CSV table of C-alpha atoms in Angstrom, one decimal:
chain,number,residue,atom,x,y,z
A,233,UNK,CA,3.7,10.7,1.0
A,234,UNK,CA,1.2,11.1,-1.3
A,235,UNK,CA,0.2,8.3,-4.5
A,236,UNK,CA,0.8,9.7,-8.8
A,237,UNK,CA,-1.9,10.3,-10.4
A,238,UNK,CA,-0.8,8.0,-13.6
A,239,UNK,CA,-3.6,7.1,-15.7
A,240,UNK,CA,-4.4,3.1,-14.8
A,241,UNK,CA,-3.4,0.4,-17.0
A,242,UNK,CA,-5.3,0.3,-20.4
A,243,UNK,CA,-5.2,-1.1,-23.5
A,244,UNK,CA,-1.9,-3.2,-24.9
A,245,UNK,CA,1.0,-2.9,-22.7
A,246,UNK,CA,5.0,-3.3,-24.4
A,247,UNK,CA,6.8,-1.3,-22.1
A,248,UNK,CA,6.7,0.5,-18.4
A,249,UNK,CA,8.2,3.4,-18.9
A,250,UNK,CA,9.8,5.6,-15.6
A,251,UNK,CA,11.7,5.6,-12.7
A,252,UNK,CA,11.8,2.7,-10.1
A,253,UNK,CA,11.4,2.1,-6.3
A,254,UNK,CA,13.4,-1.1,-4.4
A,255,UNK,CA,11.8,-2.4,-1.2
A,256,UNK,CA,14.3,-5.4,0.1
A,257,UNK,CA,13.0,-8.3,2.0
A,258,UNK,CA,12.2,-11.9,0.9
A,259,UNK,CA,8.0,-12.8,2.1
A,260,UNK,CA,6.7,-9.6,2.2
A,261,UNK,CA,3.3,-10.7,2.4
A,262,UNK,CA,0.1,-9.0,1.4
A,263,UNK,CA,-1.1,-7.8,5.4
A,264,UNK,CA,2.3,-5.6,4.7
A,265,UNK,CA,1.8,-4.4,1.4
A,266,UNK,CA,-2.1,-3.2,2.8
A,267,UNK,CA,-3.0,-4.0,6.4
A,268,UNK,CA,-6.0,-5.6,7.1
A,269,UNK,CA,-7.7,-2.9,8.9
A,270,UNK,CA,-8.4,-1.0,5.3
A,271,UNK,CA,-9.9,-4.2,4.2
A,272,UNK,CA,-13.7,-2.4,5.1
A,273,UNK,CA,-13.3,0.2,2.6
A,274,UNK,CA,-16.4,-0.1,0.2
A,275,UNK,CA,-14.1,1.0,-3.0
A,276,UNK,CA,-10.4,1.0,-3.9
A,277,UNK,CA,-10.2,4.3,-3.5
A,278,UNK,CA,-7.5,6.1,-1.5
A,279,UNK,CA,-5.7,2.6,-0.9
A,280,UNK,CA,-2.5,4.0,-2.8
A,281,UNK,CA,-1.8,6.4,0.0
A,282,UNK,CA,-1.7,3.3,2.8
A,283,UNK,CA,0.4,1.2,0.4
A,284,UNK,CA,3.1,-0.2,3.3
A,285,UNK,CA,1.3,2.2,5.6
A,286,UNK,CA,2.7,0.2,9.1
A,287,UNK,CA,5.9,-1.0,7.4
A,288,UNK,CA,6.5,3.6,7.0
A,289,UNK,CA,5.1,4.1,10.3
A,290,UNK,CA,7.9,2.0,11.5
A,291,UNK,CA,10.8,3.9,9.5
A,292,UNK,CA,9.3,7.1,10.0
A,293,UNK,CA,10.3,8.5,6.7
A,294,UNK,CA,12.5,6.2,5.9
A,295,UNK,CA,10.6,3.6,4.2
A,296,UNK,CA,11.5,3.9,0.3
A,297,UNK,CA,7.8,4.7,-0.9
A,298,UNK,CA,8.3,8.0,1.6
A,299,UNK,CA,11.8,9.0,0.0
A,300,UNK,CA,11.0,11.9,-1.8
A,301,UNK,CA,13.8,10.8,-4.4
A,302,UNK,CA,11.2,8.0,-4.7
A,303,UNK,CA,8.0,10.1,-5.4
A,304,UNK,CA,6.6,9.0,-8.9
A,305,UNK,CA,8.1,5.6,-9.5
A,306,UNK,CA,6.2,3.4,-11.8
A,307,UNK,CA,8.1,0.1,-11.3
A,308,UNK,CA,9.1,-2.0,-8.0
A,309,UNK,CA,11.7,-4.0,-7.4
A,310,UNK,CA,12.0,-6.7,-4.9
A,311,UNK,CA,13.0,-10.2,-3.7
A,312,UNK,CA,11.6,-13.8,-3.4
A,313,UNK,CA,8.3,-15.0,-2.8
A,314,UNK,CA,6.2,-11.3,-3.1
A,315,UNK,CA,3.1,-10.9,-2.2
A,316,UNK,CA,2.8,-14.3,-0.1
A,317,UNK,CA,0.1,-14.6,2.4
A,318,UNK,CA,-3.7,-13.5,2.1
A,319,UNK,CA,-5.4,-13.4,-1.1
A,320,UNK,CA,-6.7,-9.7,-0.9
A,321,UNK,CA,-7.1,-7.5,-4.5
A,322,UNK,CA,-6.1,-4.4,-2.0
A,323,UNK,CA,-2.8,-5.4,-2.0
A,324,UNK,CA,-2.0,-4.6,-5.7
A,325,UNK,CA,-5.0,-2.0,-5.9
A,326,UNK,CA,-2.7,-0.4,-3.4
A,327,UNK,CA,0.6,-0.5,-5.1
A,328,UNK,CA,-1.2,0.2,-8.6
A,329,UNK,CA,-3.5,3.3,-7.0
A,330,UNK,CA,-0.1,4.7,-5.5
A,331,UNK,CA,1.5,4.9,-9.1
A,332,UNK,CA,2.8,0.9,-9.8
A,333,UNK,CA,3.0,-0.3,-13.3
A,334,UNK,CA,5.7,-3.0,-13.4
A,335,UNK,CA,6.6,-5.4,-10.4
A,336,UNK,CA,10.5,-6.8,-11.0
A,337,UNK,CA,11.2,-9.4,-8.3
A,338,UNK,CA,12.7,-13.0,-7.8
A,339,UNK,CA,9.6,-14.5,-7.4
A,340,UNK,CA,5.9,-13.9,-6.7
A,341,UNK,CA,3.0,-15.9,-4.9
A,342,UNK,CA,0.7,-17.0,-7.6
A,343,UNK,CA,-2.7,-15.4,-6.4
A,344,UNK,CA,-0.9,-11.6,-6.3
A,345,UNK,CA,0.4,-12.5,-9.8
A,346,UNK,CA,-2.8,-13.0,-10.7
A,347,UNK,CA,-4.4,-9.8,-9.3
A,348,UNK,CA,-1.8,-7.7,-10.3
A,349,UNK,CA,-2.1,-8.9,-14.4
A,350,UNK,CA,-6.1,-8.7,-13.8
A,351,UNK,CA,-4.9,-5.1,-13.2
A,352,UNK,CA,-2.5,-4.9,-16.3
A,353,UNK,CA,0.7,-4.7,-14.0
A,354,UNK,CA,3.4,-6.8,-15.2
A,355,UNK,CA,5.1,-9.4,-12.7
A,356,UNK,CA,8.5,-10.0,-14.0
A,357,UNK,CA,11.3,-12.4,-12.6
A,358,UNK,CA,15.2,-12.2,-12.5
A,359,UNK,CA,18.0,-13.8,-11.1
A,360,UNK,CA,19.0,-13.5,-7.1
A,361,UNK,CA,22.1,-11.7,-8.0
A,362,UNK,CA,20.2,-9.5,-11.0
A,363,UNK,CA,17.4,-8.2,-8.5
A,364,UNK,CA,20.6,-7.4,-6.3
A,365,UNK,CA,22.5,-5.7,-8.7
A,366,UNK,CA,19.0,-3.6,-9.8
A,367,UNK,CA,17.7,-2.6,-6.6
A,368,UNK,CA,21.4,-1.6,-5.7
A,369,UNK,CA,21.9,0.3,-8.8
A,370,UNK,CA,18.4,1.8,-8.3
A,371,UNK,CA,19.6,2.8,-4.9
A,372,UNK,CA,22.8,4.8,-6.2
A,373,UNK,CA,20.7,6.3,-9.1
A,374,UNK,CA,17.1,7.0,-8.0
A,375,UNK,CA,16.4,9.5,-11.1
A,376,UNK,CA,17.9,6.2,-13.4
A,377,UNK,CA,15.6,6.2,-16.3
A,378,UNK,CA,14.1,2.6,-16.2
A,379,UNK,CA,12.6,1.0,-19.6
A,380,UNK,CA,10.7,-2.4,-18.6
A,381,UNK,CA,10.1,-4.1,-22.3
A,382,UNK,CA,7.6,-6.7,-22.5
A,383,UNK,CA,8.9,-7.5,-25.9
A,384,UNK,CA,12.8,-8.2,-25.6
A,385,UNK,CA,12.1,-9.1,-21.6
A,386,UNK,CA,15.0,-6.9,-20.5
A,387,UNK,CA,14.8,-3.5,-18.2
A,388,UNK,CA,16.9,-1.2,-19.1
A,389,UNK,CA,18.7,1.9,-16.5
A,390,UNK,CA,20.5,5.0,-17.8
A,391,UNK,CA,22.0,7.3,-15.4
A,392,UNK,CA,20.1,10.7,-15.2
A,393,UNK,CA,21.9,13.0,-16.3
A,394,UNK,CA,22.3,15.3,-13.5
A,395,UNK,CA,23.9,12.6,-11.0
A,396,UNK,CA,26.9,10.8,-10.9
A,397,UNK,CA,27.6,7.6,-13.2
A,398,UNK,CA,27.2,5.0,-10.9
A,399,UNK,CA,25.5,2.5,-13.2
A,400,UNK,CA,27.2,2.0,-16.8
A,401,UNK,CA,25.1,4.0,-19.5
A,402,UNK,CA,22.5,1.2,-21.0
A,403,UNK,CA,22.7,-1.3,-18.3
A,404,UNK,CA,20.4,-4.1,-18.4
A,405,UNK,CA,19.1,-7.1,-16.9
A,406,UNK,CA,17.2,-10.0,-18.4
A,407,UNK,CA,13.6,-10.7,-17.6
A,408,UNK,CA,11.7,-13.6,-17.4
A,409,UNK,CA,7.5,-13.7,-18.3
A,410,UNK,CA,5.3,-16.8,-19.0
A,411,UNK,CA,4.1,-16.8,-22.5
A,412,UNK,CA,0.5,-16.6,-21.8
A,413,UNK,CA,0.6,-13.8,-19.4
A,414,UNK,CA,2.9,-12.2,-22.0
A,415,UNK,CA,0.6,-12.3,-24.7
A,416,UNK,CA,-2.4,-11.0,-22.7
A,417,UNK,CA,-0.1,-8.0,-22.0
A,418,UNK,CA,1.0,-7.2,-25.1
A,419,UNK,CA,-2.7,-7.9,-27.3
A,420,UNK,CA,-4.7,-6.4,-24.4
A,421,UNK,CA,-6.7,-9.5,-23.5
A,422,UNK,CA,-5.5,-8.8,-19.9
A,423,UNK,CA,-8.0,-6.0,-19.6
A,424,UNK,CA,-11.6,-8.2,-19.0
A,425,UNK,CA,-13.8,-4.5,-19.2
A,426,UNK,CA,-12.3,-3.7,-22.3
A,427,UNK,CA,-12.7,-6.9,-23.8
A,428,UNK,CA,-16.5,-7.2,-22.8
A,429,UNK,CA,-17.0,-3.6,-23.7
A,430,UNK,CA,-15.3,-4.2,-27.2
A,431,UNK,CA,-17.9,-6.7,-27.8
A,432,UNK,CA,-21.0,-4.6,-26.7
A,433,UNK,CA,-23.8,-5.7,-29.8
A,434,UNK,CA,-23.0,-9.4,-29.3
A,435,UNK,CA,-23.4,-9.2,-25.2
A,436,UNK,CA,-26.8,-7.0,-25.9
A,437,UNK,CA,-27.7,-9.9,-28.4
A,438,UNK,CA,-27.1,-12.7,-26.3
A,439,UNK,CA,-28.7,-11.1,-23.5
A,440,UNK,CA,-31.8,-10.6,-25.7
A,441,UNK,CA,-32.1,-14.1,-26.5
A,442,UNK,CA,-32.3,-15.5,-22.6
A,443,UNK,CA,-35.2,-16.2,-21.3
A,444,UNK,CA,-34.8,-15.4,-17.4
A,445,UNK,CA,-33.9,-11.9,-19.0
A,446,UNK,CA,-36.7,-11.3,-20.9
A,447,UNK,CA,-39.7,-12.3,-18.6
A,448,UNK,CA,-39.5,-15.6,-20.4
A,449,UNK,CA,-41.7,-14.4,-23.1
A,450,UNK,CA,-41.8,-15.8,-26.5
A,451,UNK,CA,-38.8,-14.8,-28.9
């Protein structure tokens, strides 16, 4: 199926706003979430559309980034130890290029945490039995409305309102988000082109002032 065309992260983030996607499996590594082979691409480019790419070969349809119920998600939720394996960006280029904002999972491996808030995407942790509950309730209720807030650290579900109540109106689930990644999130700081961009005079003047930059001529 084809990847959203959501503006990419920018800027403060409080809140992922949208509907979710569940892929169950503890260790889904990163050689699953983008197989090696588009490694050689010179950009990032077009990566959303292979995010998974062998895992929905395999299910022929089936895979949940290829339900069309699915199409448009902006948050993921899944199960221990995501993202394990090789470093690679591509993996969360992928998932963020396909239409990813939020990542809600029992744990993560620490390098794809890292790439995915160098990208502005929230990785959030809950409970075994929460991400359970979620990705079932997500399941019953695709078109659930889904509010992830960076502030309270809770996501939210409502029912849509043209389906059947099969989660209770308001449902919720704690989250859990280390401080400093928190803060980065919600000030901005996470975004390293806007920062240096914010601070384009002093860069220019700094640069100005170095000598392997300037020929090493006299100031």
């Amino acid at each position: 199926m084809t990847s959203i065309s959501a503006p990419f992260p920018f800027g403060a983030i409080a809140s992922v706003v949208g509907t979710a996607v569940a892929v169950r499996g503890d260790d889904i590594d990163t050689d699953r979430i983008i197989p090696a082979r588009f490694l050689k691409c010179v950009t990032f480019e077009g990566l959303g559309e292979q995010a998974f790419a062998d895992d929905r070969v395999e299910l022929k349809g089936a895979h949940p980034f290829d339900r069309p119920e699915h199409q448009g998600a902006t948050v993921l939720v899944v199960n221990r130890n995501f993202g394990c394996g090789s470093s690679r960006e591509h993996a969360p280029q992928s998932l963020m290029r396909w239409g990813i904002r939020a990542v809600i999972g029992e744990s993560f491996a620490e390098i794809f945490y890292g790439n995915c808030l160098a990208l502005g995407i929230p990785c959030l942790s809950v409970s075994h039995a929460d991400a359970l509950a979620l990705q079932a309730a997500i399941e019953a209720n695709p078109g659930a409305s889904v509010v992830v807030d960076l502030d309270t650290l809770r996501v939210r579900l409502n029912a849509a309102a043209d389906s059947a109540a099969v989660i209770s109106e308001g449902a919720s689930w704690p989250l859990t988000l280390a401080d400093g990644p928190r803060r980065m999130l919600l000030s901005g700081q996470w975004d390293a082109t806007s920062q240096l961009l914010a601070h384009d005079d002093q860069l220019r003047a700094t640069a100005a002032r170095l000598p392997y930059l300037t020929s090493f001529s006299a100031a």
